[in-house]
């Protein structure tokens, strides 16, 4: 993982020396004139930055007449002769180069270079430029590496010289399209410089003669050219480079790898993130086919063809809300089993939509009890549907899904489950247990990205739900029509990139060995975590018999959450605050692309924290009191 910029690779003419990049232009124009062909300044400049022979051929491609190989050789011969006659006069060092190079060296950033000049030409440029104060640590030429721009080989040569392996720690700076393309093909950061560039193609005198508006207009064209080529940054002059480096370093720091030990979004695999790099449109047949594949895959994870998967744009709560509001008729009474925040959220949904409902509340640290459910259903015959959370992510508590479903079913009730954080990590036999519907999302145990939720429901139930929904966007029946009758068509804009990521996440799931593989890893993660923390005296609040292998709530004890959080973050771990009202706690999720070794490292980070905080506890307290006093004064 790239941490900070370690090298800058400059182009030569037009970037660091030869303001306006004039040395090669005359050679091309006169070379072509000598075979009887007039080319414009613009044509002469367009391929600038390429190896000069490649450049000569590129110009030939722009002509509307056939050029023979003999003619090309003749033009090139003239070009070389003219270039060599004046190249030393074009080794003036551009503005801010000397200070910028000094700045880079002071920062320990290596200074390399690539060029479109041959080694023979460089032999003339190097001493002159050095005389004028500019000498990068390394240079290479296309003839030394086999191929010039836009191929990345010259950049690779610089990397080899500096012992660097990560192109995201390198910036390529240039003044032509081929410079930007060279950087892009090497996957470095790319910077286009506007003033004194070949793209601007003006002498200092010509620049000075322009009005401010005229100059701005010309610069805008150059900026557009760099932008189109894919430049990461576009600067006027080299004095802006330190600020570009600071911006990139900030980005790299912000992107530094953290393991998210939270209940979602979670740490995802690179392949899942990379799957997002293609843009698709919602109604494209190929895209719809991918969507249909995802629907079928999800259905088959827990159910069969009597069920359908309805994907919904949004986070998990959107699916929970849609499931409750569409699959239950407003006047039919719902019984919610509640023992945590996600259960409460469902109550809020029912309240807001004015559903008839009742609730059975259990202790936050205790699983819902099938016997109590049976008693309730015995008492209240009006209840039509039973809804509960499988894994209550607030605590990590696992409700006994099979027993609860069987109880409800023995009374002939419809059963809807919030299986958000358990789907994919527990065996949920929808067919065998006769579950009517469940809701989950892409960004929990399927390890996809946030933005897509889904409901798996009996097709008969969905088809009977027509007209139930008071919400247009969250209408499960309508969405089902699009996705199934419409062959994979989302009604409204689909989060296309997120869907592609989900399709990849499902591939990864299969690759890991499906349910058995994923469940096995999560169990190993959970065991490593809880056993490790237990040795440090940190214990879960839920009884092991009712504890999930997804997320665990631990007693905070004497630890301070803020300093613990900050300490773990510096070690690359993000944990979650507790959500219990009664007890100070914190939570650790062990789902996502995390492995038992990560859990061991986390336990070690806890140990280090405990060691430090017992040593520094006193000073920390004093400091935080001081801080509090300061902020009050401020
Ligand atoms: C994550 C989660 C949800 C959905 O929460 P969102 O913030 O909408 O993603 C619902 N229920 C449970 C049990 C969850 O873990």
Coordinates of C-alpha atoms and ligand atoms in Angstrom, one line a residue:
X1 CA 0.0 0.0 0.0
X2 CA 1.4 3.3 -1.1
X3 CA 2.1 5.6 1.8
X4 CA 3.7 8.8 0.4
X5 CA 5.4 10.1 -2.8
X6 CA 8.9 8.8 -3.1
X7 CA 9.9 9.9 -6.6
X8 CA 9.1 12.5 -9.2
X9 CA 9.9 11.7 -12.8
X10 CA 10.2 14.7 -15.1
X11 CA 10.1 15.0 -18.8
X12 CA 12.9 17.1 -20.4
X13 CA 12.1 19.6 -23.2
X14 CA 9.1 21.8 -22.4
X15 CA 8.9 20.5 -18.8
X16 CA 12.2 21.2 -17.1
X17 CA 14.2 22.8 -20.0
X18 CA 13.5 24.5 -23.3
X19 CA 10.6 26.9 -22.5
X20 CA 7.9 26.1 -25.0
X21 CA 9.7 23.1 -26.3
X22 CA 11.1 24.7 -29.5
X23 CA 14.2 22.6 -30.2
X24 CA 12.5 19.8 -32.1
X25 CA 9.8 21.8 -33.9
X26 CA 11.9 23.4 -36.6
X27 CA 13.5 20.1 -37.5
X28 CA 10.2 18.4 -38.2
X29 CA 8.8 21.4 -40.2
X30 CA 12.0 21.7 -42.3
X31 CA 12.5 18.0 -42.6
X32 CA 9.0 17.6 -44.2
X33 CA 9.5 20.8 -46.3
X34 CA 12.6 19.2 -47.8
X35 CA 10.5 16.3 -49.2
X36 CA 8.0 18.9 -50.5
X37 CA 5.4 18.7 -47.8
X38 CA 4.2 21.7 -45.8
X39 CA 3.2 20.8 -42.2
X40 CA 1.8 23.2 -39.7
X41 CA 3.3 24.0 -36.3
X42 CA 0.4 22.2 -34.7
X43 CA 1.0 19.0 -36.7
X44 CA 4.7 19.2 -35.8
X45 CA 3.8 19.4 -32.1
X46 CA 1.0 17.0 -31.8
X47 CA 3.0 13.8 -31.2
X48 CA 5.6 15.7 -29.0
X49 CA 7.1 13.6 -26.3
X50 CA 7.3 10.4 -28.4
X51 CA 10.7 9.0 -29.5
X52 CA 11.6 11.3 -32.4
X53 CA 11.5 8.5 -35.0
X54 CA 8.0 7.5 -33.8
X55 CA 7.1 11.2 -33.8
X56 CA 8.2 11.5 -37.5
X57 CA 6.0 8.6 -38.4
X58 CA 3.0 10.0 -36.4
X59 CA 3.2 13.2 -38.5
X60 CA 3.2 11.1 -41.6
X61 CA -0.1 9.5 -40.5
X62 CA -1.7 12.9 -40.4
X63 CA -1.1 13.6 -44.0
X64 CA -3.6 12.8 -46.8
X65 CA -0.8 11.3 -48.9
X66 CA 1.2 8.1 -48.8
X67 CA 4.7 8.6 -47.4
X68 CA 7.3 6.0 -48.3
X69 CA 9.8 4.5 -45.8
X70 CA 12.5 6.2 -47.8
X71 CA 10.9 9.6 -47.3
X72 CA 10.5 9.0 -43.6
X73 CA 14.2 8.2 -43.3
X74 CA 15.0 11.4 -45.3
X75 CA 12.8 13.5 -43.0
X76 CA 14.3 12.0 -39.9
X77 CA 17.8 12.5 -41.2
X78 CA 17.1 16.2 -41.8
X79 CA 15.4 16.5 -38.5
X80 CA 18.4 15.1 -36.6
X81 CA 20.8 17.4 -38.5
X82 CA 18.7 20.5 -37.7
X83 CA 18.1 19.4 -34.1
X84 CA 21.8 18.8 -33.4
X85 CA 22.7 22.2 -34.9
X86 CA 20.6 24.0 -32.3
X87 CA 19.8 21.6 -29.4
X88 CA 22.4 23.2 -27.0
X89 CA 20.6 26.5 -27.5
X90 CA 17.5 25.0 -26.1
X91 CA 18.8 23.9 -22.7
X92 CA 17.5 26.9 -20.7
X93 CA 16.1 25.7 -17.4
X94 CA 12.5 26.6 -16.9
X95 CA 11.1 28.7 -14.0
X96 CA 11.0 27.2 -10.5
X97 CA 12.8 24.0 -11.6
X98 CA 15.9 24.6 -9.5
X99 CA 14.0 25.4 -6.3
X100 CA 11.6 22.6 -6.8
X101 CA 14.3 20.0 -7.3
X102 CA 16.1 21.3 -4.2
X103 CA 12.8 21.0 -2.3
X104 CA 12.3 17.4 -3.5
X105 CA 15.8 16.4 -2.5
X106 CA 15.3 18.0 0.9
X107 CA 12.2 15.9 1.3
X108 CA 14.1 12.7 0.4
X109 CA 12.1 12.5 -2.9
X110 CA 14.1 11.0 -5.7
X111 CA 14.3 13.0 -9.0
X112 CA 14.2 11.0 -12.2
X113 CA 13.5 11.7 -15.8
X114 CA 12.3 10.2 -19.1
X115 CA 12.4 11.8 -22.6
X116 CA 11.5 11.5 -26.3
X117 CA 15.2 12.3 -27.1
X118 CA 17.6 9.6 -28.1
X119 CA 20.7 8.9 -26.0
X120 CA 22.8 10.8 -28.5
X121 CA 20.6 13.9 -28.2
X122 CA 20.6 13.6 -24.4
X123 CA 24.4 13.5 -24.5
X124 CA 24.2 17.1 -25.8
X125 CA 21.4 18.2 -23.4
X126 CA 22.7 16.8 -20.1
X127 CA 25.9 18.8 -19.7
X128 CA 24.2 22.0 -20.9
X129 CA 21.3 21.6 -18.5
X130 CA 23.7 20.8 -15.7
X131 CA 25.7 23.9 -16.5
X132 CA 22.4 25.8 -16.2
X133 CA 21.7 24.3 -12.8
X134 CA 19.5 21.3 -13.5
X135 CA 20.7 17.7 -13.2
X136 CA 18.2 15.0 -12.2
X137 CA 19.5 11.9 -10.4
X138 CA 18.6 9.6 -13.3
X139 CA 17.7 9.7 -17.0
X140 CA 17.0 7.2 -19.6
X141 CA 16.0 7.2 -23.3
X142 CA 13.7 5.1 -25.4
X143 CA 16.7 3.6 -27.2
X144 CA 17.9 2.2 -23.9
X145 CA 14.6 0.5 -22.9
X146 CA 13.4 -0.7 -26.3
X147 CA 10.3 1.5 -26.7
X148 CA 9.4 5.1 -26.0
X149 CA 6.1 6.7 -24.8
X150 CA 3.4 5.9 -24.3
X151 CA 5.0 2.7 -23.2
X152 CA 5.8 2.7 -19.4
X153 CA 9.3 1.1 -19.7
X154 CA 11.3 4.3 -19.1
X155 CA 9.4 4.9 -15.9
X156 CA 10.1 1.3 -14.9
X157 CA 13.8 1.9 -15.5
X158 CA 13.6 4.9 -13.1
X159 CA 11.8 2.8 -10.5
X160 CA 14.5 0.1 -10.8
X161 CA 17.2 2.7 -10.3
X162 CA 15.6 4.1 -7.2
X163 CA 14.6 0.7 -5.8
X164 CA 10.9 1.5 -5.9
X165 CA 8.1 -1.0 -6.5
X166 CA 4.8 0.9 -6.1
X167 CA 3.9 3.2 -9.0
X168 CA 1.4 5.0 -6.7
X169 CA 4.4 6.5 -4.9
X170 CA 5.6 8.1 -8.1
X171 CA 4.6 11.2 -10.0
X172 CA 5.2 11.7 -13.7
X173 CA 5.3 15.3 -14.7
X174 CA 5.2 16.4 -18.3
X175 CA 4.1 18.9 -20.9
X176 CA 2.5 16.7 -23.6
X177 CA -0.2 14.2 -24.0
X178 CA 2.3 11.4 -24.5
X179 CA 3.8 12.3 -21.1
X180 CA 0.4 11.8 -19.4
X181 CA -0.2 8.6 -21.3
X182 CA 3.3 7.3 -20.2
X183 CA 2.4 7.9 -16.6
X184 CA -1.1 6.4 -17.0
X185 CA 0.3 3.2 -18.5
X186 CA 2.8 2.9 -15.7
X187 CA 0.0 3.6 -13.2
X188 CA 1.8 6.6 -11.6
X189 CA 0.2 9.9 -10.7
X190 CA 0.3 12.2 -13.6
X191 CA 0.8 16.0 -13.7
X192 CA 0.6 18.2 -16.7
X193 CA 2.3 21.6 -16.6
X194 CA 0.8 24.4 -18.7
X195 CA 3.2 27.3 -18.8
X196 CA 6.2 26.9 -21.2
X197 CA 4.8 23.6 -22.4
X198 CA 4.8 22.2 -25.9
X199 CA 1.0 22.1 -25.7
X200 CA 1.0 25.9 -25.2
X201 CA 3.8 26.2 -27.8
X202 CA 4.6 29.8 -27.1
X203 CA 7.9 31.6 -26.4
X204 CA 8.2 33.9 -23.4
X205 CA 7.9 36.8 -25.7
X206 CA 4.7 35.5 -27.3
X207 CA 3.2 34.9 -23.9
X208 CA 4.1 38.5 -22.8
X209 CA 2.5 39.9 -25.9
X210 CA -0.9 38.3 -25.1
X211 CA -3.6 40.0 -23.1
X212 CA -4.6 38.3 -19.9
X213 CA -7.8 37.0 -21.5
X214 CA -6.0 35.7 -24.6
X215 CA -3.5 33.9 -22.4
X216 CA -6.3 32.4 -20.2
X217 CA -8.1 31.1 -23.3
X218 CA -5.0 29.4 -24.6
X219 CA -4.2 27.9 -21.2
X220 CA -7.8 26.6 -21.0
X221 CA -7.2 24.7 -24.2
X222 CA -4.1 23.1 -22.8
X223 CA -5.9 22.2 -19.6
X224 CA -8.6 20.5 -21.6
X225 CA -6.0 18.5 -23.5
X226 CA -4.4 17.3 -20.3
X227 CA -7.8 16.6 -18.8
X228 CA -8.8 14.5 -21.7
X229 CA -5.6 12.6 -21.6
X230 CA -6.4 11.6 -18.0
X231 CA -4.0 13.9 -16.0
X232 CA -4.5 13.6 -12.3
X233 CA -3.3 17.2 -11.7
X234 CA -2.9 20.2 -14.0
X235 CA -0.6 23.0 -12.8
X236 CA 0.5 26.3 -14.2
X237 CA 4.1 26.1 -13.1
X238 CA 6.4 23.9 -11.2
X239 CA 6.1 26.0 -8.1
X240 CA 2.8 24.2 -7.6
X241 CA 4.3 20.8 -7.4
X242 CA 4.9 20.7 -3.6
X243 CA 1.2 21.4 -3.1
X244 CA 0.4 18.5 -5.5
X245 CA 2.6 16.2 -3.5
X246 CA 0.9 17.3 -0.3
X247 CA -2.5 16.6 -1.8
X248 CA -1.4 13.2 -3.0
X249 CA 0.1 12.3 0.3
X250 CA -3.1 13.3 2.1
X251 CA -5.1 11.1 -0.3
X252 CA -2.7 8.2 0.3
X253 CA -2.9 8.7 4.1
X254 CA -6.7 8.8 3.9
X255 CA -6.7 5.6 1.8
X256 CA -4.3 3.8 4.1
X257 CA -5.5 0.3 4.8
X258 CA -7.7 0.0 7.8
X259 CA -9.4 -3.2 8.7
X260 CA -13.0 -2.3 9.4
X261 CA -14.1 -4.5 12.3
X262 CA -17.6 -3.2 12.2
X263 CA -20.9 -4.6 11.1
X264 CA -20.8 -3.1 7.7
X265 CA -19.6 -1.5 5.5
X266 CA -16.7 -3.8 5.9
X267 CA -13.3 -4.5 4.5
X268 CA -13.8 -5.8 1.0
X269 CA -11.5 -7.6 -1.3
X270 CA -9.7 -5.7 -4.0
X271 CA -11.4 -7.8 -6.7
X272 CA -14.8 -6.6 -5.4
X273 CA -13.7 -2.9 -5.6
X274 CA -12.1 -3.4 -9.0
X275 CA -15.3 -4.9 -10.3
X276 CA -16.7 -1.3 -10.1
X277 CA -14.4 0.0 -12.7
X278 CA -16.8 -0.6 -15.6
X279 CA -19.7 1.8 -16.3
X280 CA -22.9 0.2 -17.4
X281 CA -26.4 1.5 -18.0
X282 CA -29.5 0.1 -16.3
X283 CA -31.3 -1.2 -19.4
X284 CA -28.4 -2.7 -21.2
X285 CA -29.0 -6.4 -22.0
X286 CA -25.6 -7.5 -20.8
X287 CA -26.1 -5.7 -17.5
X288 CA -29.6 -7.1 -17.1
X289 CA -28.1 -10.5 -17.5
X290 CA -25.6 -9.9 -14.7
X291 CA -28.5 -8.6 -12.5
X292 CA -30.5 -11.8 -13.2
X293 CA -27.4 -13.9 -12.3
X294 CA -27.1 -12.1 -9.0
X295 CA -30.8 -12.6 -8.3
X296 CA -30.6 -16.3 -8.9
X297 CA -27.4 -16.7 -7.0
X298 CA -28.8 -15.0 -3.9
X299 CA -32.1 -17.0 -4.1
X300 CA -30.1 -20.3 -4.3
X301 CA -28.0 -19.5 -1.3
X302 CA -31.0 -20.0 1.0
X303 CA -34.1 -21.0 -1.0
X304 CA -35.3 -22.5 -4.3
X305 CA -37.3 -21.5 -7.3
X306 CA -40.5 -21.0 -5.3
X307 CA -38.7 -17.9 -4.0
X308 CA -37.6 -14.7 -5.7
X309 CA -34.9 -12.2 -4.7
X310 CA -35.9 -8.5 -5.0
X311 CA -33.0 -6.2 -5.0
X312 CA -33.6 -2.6 -3.8
X313 CA -31.4 0.4 -4.1
X314 CA -30.4 1.5 -0.6
X315 CA -29.0 0.3 2.7
X316 CA -30.4 -2.7 4.6
X317 CA -33.1 -0.7 6.3
X318 CA -34.7 0.0 3.0
X319 CA -35.3 -3.7 2.5
X320 CA -36.5 -4.2 6.0
X321 CA -39.0 -1.4 5.6
X322 CA -40.1 -2.6 2.1
X323 CA -40.5 -6.2 3.5
X324 CA -42.7 -5.1 6.4
X325 CA -44.8 -2.6 4.5
X326 CA -45.3 -4.6 1.3
X327 CA -45.5 -8.2 2.5
X328 CA -48.0 -7.4 5.3
X329 CA -51.3 -5.7 4.7
X330 CA -51.7 -2.6 6.9
X331 CA -54.7 -3.8 8.8
X332 CA -53.2 -7.2 9.5
X333 CA -51.5 -7.4 12.9
X334 CA -47.7 -7.9 13.1
X335 CA -45.9 -9.2 16.2
X336 CA -42.3 -8.0 16.6
X337 CA -39.8 -9.7 18.8
X338 CA -37.4 -7.1 20.0
X339 CA -34.1 -7.4 21.9
X340 CA -32.0 -4.7 20.4
X341 CA -31.7 -1.6 18.3
X342 CA -32.5 -3.3 15.0
X343 CA -35.7 -4.7 16.5
X344 CA -36.6 -1.3 17.7
X345 CA -36.0 0.1 14.2
X346 CA -38.6 -2.3 12.8
X347 CA -41.1 -1.0 15.4
X348 CA -40.4 2.5 14.2
X349 CA -41.1 1.4 10.6
X350 CA -44.4 -0.1 11.7
X351 CA -45.4 3.0 13.7
X352 CA -44.5 5.4 10.8
X353 CA -46.5 3.3 8.4
X354 CA -49.4 3.0 10.8
X355 CA -49.4 -0.8 10.8
X356 CA -51.3 -2.7 13.4
X357 CA -48.7 -4.3 15.6
X358 CA -47.7 -5.7 18.9
X359 CA -44.4 -6.3 20.5
X360 CA -42.7 -8.9 22.7
X361 CA -39.6 -7.4 24.3
X362 CA -36.7 -9.4 25.7
X363 CA -33.7 -8.5 27.6
X364 CA -31.0 -7.0 25.4
X365 CA -28.5 -9.6 26.5
X366 CA -30.8 -12.6 26.1
X367 CA -32.1 -14.4 23.0
X368 CA -35.8 -14.2 22.1
X369 CA -37.7 -17.1 23.7
X370 CA -39.8 -19.5 21.5
X371 CA -41.9 -20.4 24.5
X372 CA -42.9 -16.8 25.2
X373 CA -43.7 -16.5 21.5
X374 CA -46.0 -19.5 21.7
X375 CA -47.8 -18.1 24.8
X376 CA -48.3 -14.8 23.0
X377 CA -49.6 -16.4 19.8
X378 CA -51.9 -18.5 22.0
X379 CA -53.3 -15.3 23.6
X380 CA -53.6 -13.1 20.6
X381 CA -55.3 -14.7 17.6
X382 CA -55.3 -11.5 15.6
X383 CA -51.6 -11.7 14.9
X384 CA -51.0 -12.6 11.3
X385 CA -47.3 -12.2 10.9
X386 CA -44.2 -12.7 13.2
X387 CA -41.1 -10.6 12.5
X388 CA -37.7 -10.8 14.3
X389 CA -34.0 -10.1 13.8
X390 CA -31.9 -13.2 13.4
X391 CA -28.5 -11.8 14.6
X392 CA -29.1 -8.7 16.7
X393 CA -26.1 -6.7 15.5
X394 CA -26.4 -4.3 18.5
X395 CA -25.0 -7.0 20.8
X396 CA -24.0 -9.9 18.6
X397 CA -26.8 -11.9 20.1
X398 CA -28.2 -14.7 18.0
X399 CA -31.9 -15.4 18.2
X400 CA -32.9 -19.1 17.7
X401 CA -34.2 -18.8 14.2
X402 CA -35.3 -22.3 13.6
X403 CA -37.2 -22.7 16.9
X404 CA -38.8 -19.3 16.5
X405 CA -39.9 -20.0 12.9
X406 CA -41.2 -23.4 13.8
X407 CA -43.2 -22.0 16.7
X408 CA -44.8 -19.3 14.6
X409 CA -45.5 -21.8 11.8
X410 CA -47.2 -24.2 14.2
X411 CA -49.7 -21.4 14.7
X412 CA -49.9 -20.9 10.9
X413 CA -48.3 -17.4 10.9
X414 CA -46.4 -15.7 8.2
X415 CA -42.7 -15.3 9.2
X416 CA -40.4 -12.4 8.1
X417 CA -36.8 -12.3 9.3
X418 CA -34.3 -9.5 9.4
X419 CA -31.3 -11.7 8.5
X420 CA -29.2 -8.7 7.6
X421 CA -26.0 -9.6 9.4
X422 CA -26.4 -13.4 9.4
X423 CA -27.3 -14.1 5.7
X424 CA -24.4 -15.9 4.1
X425 CA -22.8 -16.8 7.4
X426 CA -25.4 -19.1 8.9
X427 CA -27.5 -21.9 7.4
X428 CA -30.9 -20.4 6.9
X429 CA -33.1 -23.1 5.4
X430 CA -36.0 -21.0 4.1
X431 CA -37.6 -23.9 2.3
X432 CA -37.2 -26.5 5.1
X433 CA -38.3 -24.2 7.8
X434 CA -40.9 -22.5 5.6
X435 CA -39.7 -18.9 6.1
X436 CA -41.8 -16.5 4.1
X437 CA -39.3 -13.8 3.6
X438 CA -36.0 -12.4 4.8
X439 CA -34.1 -9.2 4.3
X440 CA -30.4 -8.7 4.0
X441 CA -27.9 -6.5 2.1
X442 CA -24.8 -6.6 -0.1
X443 CA -22.5 -5.2 2.5
X444 CA -22.7 -7.7 5.3
X445 CA -21.6 -11.3 5.1
X446 CA -21.7 -11.4 1.3
X447 CA -18.9 -8.9 1.6
X448 CA -20.0 -6.6 -1.2
X449 CA -20.3 -2.8 -1.1
X450 CA -23.0 -0.7 0.5
X451 CA -25.9 0.6 -1.7
X452 CA -27.9 -2.6 -2.4
X453 CA -30.3 -4.4 -0.2
X454 CA -32.5 -7.4 -1.0
X455 CA -35.5 -9.4 0.1
X456 CA -35.9 -13.1 -0.6
X457 CA -39.5 -14.0 -0.5
X458 CA -42.0 -16.7 -1.6
X459 CA -43.2 -15.7 -5.1
X460 CA -46.8 -16.4 -4.0
X461 CA -46.4 -13.9 -1.2
X462 CA -44.9 -11.2 -3.5
X463 CA -47.6 -11.8 -6.1
X464 CA -50.3 -11.4 -3.5
X465 CA -48.8 -8.2 -2.2
X466 CA -49.8 -6.0 -5.2
X467 CA -51.2 -2.7 -4.0
X468 CA -50.0 -3.2 -0.4
X469 CA -47.3 -0.6 -0.6
X470 CA -47.9 3.0 0.4
X471 CA -44.5 3.8 -1.0
X472 CA -43.8 4.0 -4.7
X473 CA -40.0 3.6 -4.5
X474 CA -40.1 0.8 -2.0
X475 CA -42.8 -1.2 -3.6
X476 CA -41.6 -4.8 -3.6
X477 CA -44.2 -6.0 -6.0
X478 CA -43.4 -3.4 -8.6
X479 CA -39.6 -3.9 -8.2
X480 CA -40.2 -7.7 -8.6
X481 CA -42.1 -7.1 -11.8
X482 CA -39.1 -5.2 -13.3
X483 CA -36.5 -7.6 -12.1
X484 CA -38.3 -10.8 -13.1
X485 CA -40.9 -10.0 -15.8
X486 CA -38.5 -7.4 -17.1
X487 CA -35.5 -9.8 -17.2
X488 CA -33.3 -8.1 -14.7
X489 CA -34.5 -4.5 -15.1
X490 CA -34.3 -2.1 -12.1
X491 CA -37.3 0.2 -12.2
X492 CA -35.2 3.2 -11.4
X493 CA -31.5 4.0 -11.7
X494 CA -29.6 0.9 -10.6
X495 CA -26.4 1.3 -8.6
X496 CA -24.7 -0.4 -11.5
X497 CA -21.1 -0.4 -10.1
X498 CA -22.3 -1.7 -6.7
X499 CA -24.2 -4.4 -8.5
X500 CA -21.1 -5.5 -10.4
X501 CA -19.2 -5.5 -7.1
X502 CA -22.0 -7.7 -5.6
X503 CA -21.7 -10.1 -8.5
X504 CA -18.0 -10.3 -7.9
X505 CA -18.5 -10.7 -4.1
X506 CA -20.8 -13.7 -4.8
X507 CA -18.0 -15.2 -7.0
X508 CA -15.6 -14.7 -4.0
X509 CA -18.1 -16.3 -1.7
X510 CA -18.3 -19.4 -4.0
X511 CA -14.5 -19.4 -4.3
X512 CA -14.1 -19.5 -0.5
X513 CA -16.3 -22.6 -0.4
X514 CA -19.8 -21.1 0.0
X515 CA -21.5 -21.2 3.3
X516 CA -19.1 -23.7 4.9
X517 CA -16.0 -21.8 3.9
X518 CA -17.2 -18.4 5.0
X519 CA -18.8 -19.7 8.2
X520 CA -15.6 -21.6 9.0
X521 CA -13.5 -18.5 8.6
X522 CA -15.8 -16.3 10.7
X523 CA -15.9 -18.9 13.4
X524 CA -12.1 -19.1 13.5
X525 CA -11.9 -15.3 13.5
X526 CA -14.4 -15.1 16.4
X527 CA -12.6 -17.8 18.4
X528 CA -9.2 -16.2 18.0
X529 CA -10.7 -12.8 19.0
X530 CA -12.6 -13.9 22.1
X531 CA -10.0 -16.3 23.4
X532 CA -7.3 -13.6 22.9
X533 CA -9.2 -10.9 24.6
X534 CA -10.3 -13.2 27.4
X535 CA -6.7 -13.6 28.3
X536 CA -6.5 -9.9 28.7
X537 CA -9.6 -9.9 30.9
X538 CA -11.9 -8.5 28.3
X539 CA -15.1 -10.5 28.0
X540 CA -18.3 -10.6 25.9
X541 CA -21.6 -9.5 27.5
X542 CA -23.6 -12.3 25.9
X543 CA -23.6 -15.9 27.0
X544 CA -21.4 -18.0 24.6
X545 CA -24.5 -20.2 23.8
X546 CA -26.3 -17.2 22.4
X547 CA -23.4 -15.4 20.9
X548 CA -23.0 -15.1 17.1
X549 CA -19.7 -15.5 15.2
X550 CA -20.4 -12.2 13.4
X551 CA -20.0 -9.4 15.9
X552 CA -19.3 -9.4 19.6
X553 CA -20.0 -6.8 22.3
X554 CA -17.4 -6.6 25.0
X555 CA -17.4 -4.9 28.3
X556 CA -15.4 -1.7 28.2
X557 CA -14.4 -2.0 31.9
X558 CA -11.8 0.6 32.9
X559 CA -10.8 1.3 29.3
X560 CA -11.6 4.7 27.7
X561 CA -13.2 4.2 24.3
X562 CA -11.8 7.3 22.7
X563 CA -8.1 6.5 23.5
X564 CA -8.7 2.8 22.8
X565 CA -10.2 3.7 19.4
X566 CA -7.4 6.0 18.5
X567 CA -4.7 3.5 19.6
X568 CA -6.3 0.7 17.5
X569 CA -6.7 3.0 14.5
X570 CA -3.0 3.8 14.5
X571 CA -2.4 0.0 14.3
X572 CA -4.8 -0.2 11.4
X573 CA -8.0 -1.4 13.1
X574 CA -11.4 0.4 13.3
X575 CA -13.7 -0.8 16.0
X576 CA -17.2 0.1 16.8
X577 CA -18.7 1.9 19.9
X578 CA -21.2 0.0 22.0
X579 CA -25.0 0.6 21.7
X580 CA -26.1 -0.6 25.1
X581 CA -27.8 1.9 27.3
X582 CA -27.1 0.1 30.6
X583 CA -23.4 -0.9 30.2
X584 CA -20.3 0.8 28.7
X585 CA -19.3 -1.5 25.9
X586 CA -17.6 -1.7 22.5
X587 CA -18.2 -3.9 19.6
X588 CA -15.9 -5.8 17.2
X589 CA -17.1 -7.3 14.0
X590 CA -15.1 -10.2 12.5
X591 CA -16.8 -10.3 9.1
X592 CA -15.3 -8.9 5.9
X593 CA -12.0 -9.7 4.3
X594 CA -10.4 -10.4 7.7
X595 CA -8.6 -13.6 8.9
X596 CA -7.6 -15.1 12.2
X597 CA -4.1 -13.6 11.8
X598 CA -5.7 -10.2 11.8
X599 CA -7.6 -11.1 15.0
X600 CA -4.3 -12.1 16.6
X601 CA -2.7 -8.8 15.6
X602 CA -5.7 -7.0 17.0
X603 CA -5.4 -8.8 20.3
X604 CA -1.7 -7.8 20.4
X605 CA -2.7 -4.2 19.8
X606 CA -5.1 -4.4 22.7
X607 CA -2.3 -5.8 24.9
X608 CA 0.0 -2.9 23.9
X609 CA -2.8 -0.4 24.6
X610 CA -3.4 -1.9 28.1
X611 CA 0.3 -1.8 28.8
X612 CA 0.6 1.8 27.7
X613 CA -2.5 3.0 29.3
X614 CA -1.6 1.6 32.7
X615 CA 1.7 3.4 32.4
X616 CA 0.3 6.6 31.0
X617 CA -3.2 6.5 32.4
X618 CA -2.5 9.2 34.9
X619 CA -0.9 11.5 32.4
X620 CA -3.7 10.9 29.8
X621 CA -6.3 11.9 32.3
X622 CA -4.4 15.1 33.2
X623 CA -4.0 15.9 29.5
X624 CA -7.6 15.3 28.6
X625 CA -8.6 17.5 31.6
X626 CA -6.3 20.2 30.4
X627 CA -7.8 19.9 26.9
X628 CA -11.3 20.2 28.2
X629 CA -10.3 23.3 30.2
X630 CA -8.7 24.8 27.1
X631 CA -11.7 24.1 24.9
X632 CA -14.0 25.7 27.5
X633 CA -11.8 28.8 27.6
X634 CA -11.7 28.9 23.8
Ligands
LIG1 C1 -27.0 -3.6 9.3 C2 -28.3 -4.1 9.8 C3 -29.5 -3.5 9.3 C4 -29.5 -2.4 8.3 O1 -28.9 -1.3 8.7 P1 -28.5 -0.2 7.6 O2 -27.9 0.9 8.4 O3 -29.8 0.3 6.9 O4 -27.6 -0.8 6.6 C5 -30.7 -4.0 9.7 N1 -30.7 -5.0 10.6 C6 -29.6 -5.6 11.1 C7 -29.7 -6.7 12.1 C8 -28.3 -5.1 10.7 O5 -27.2 -5.7 11.2

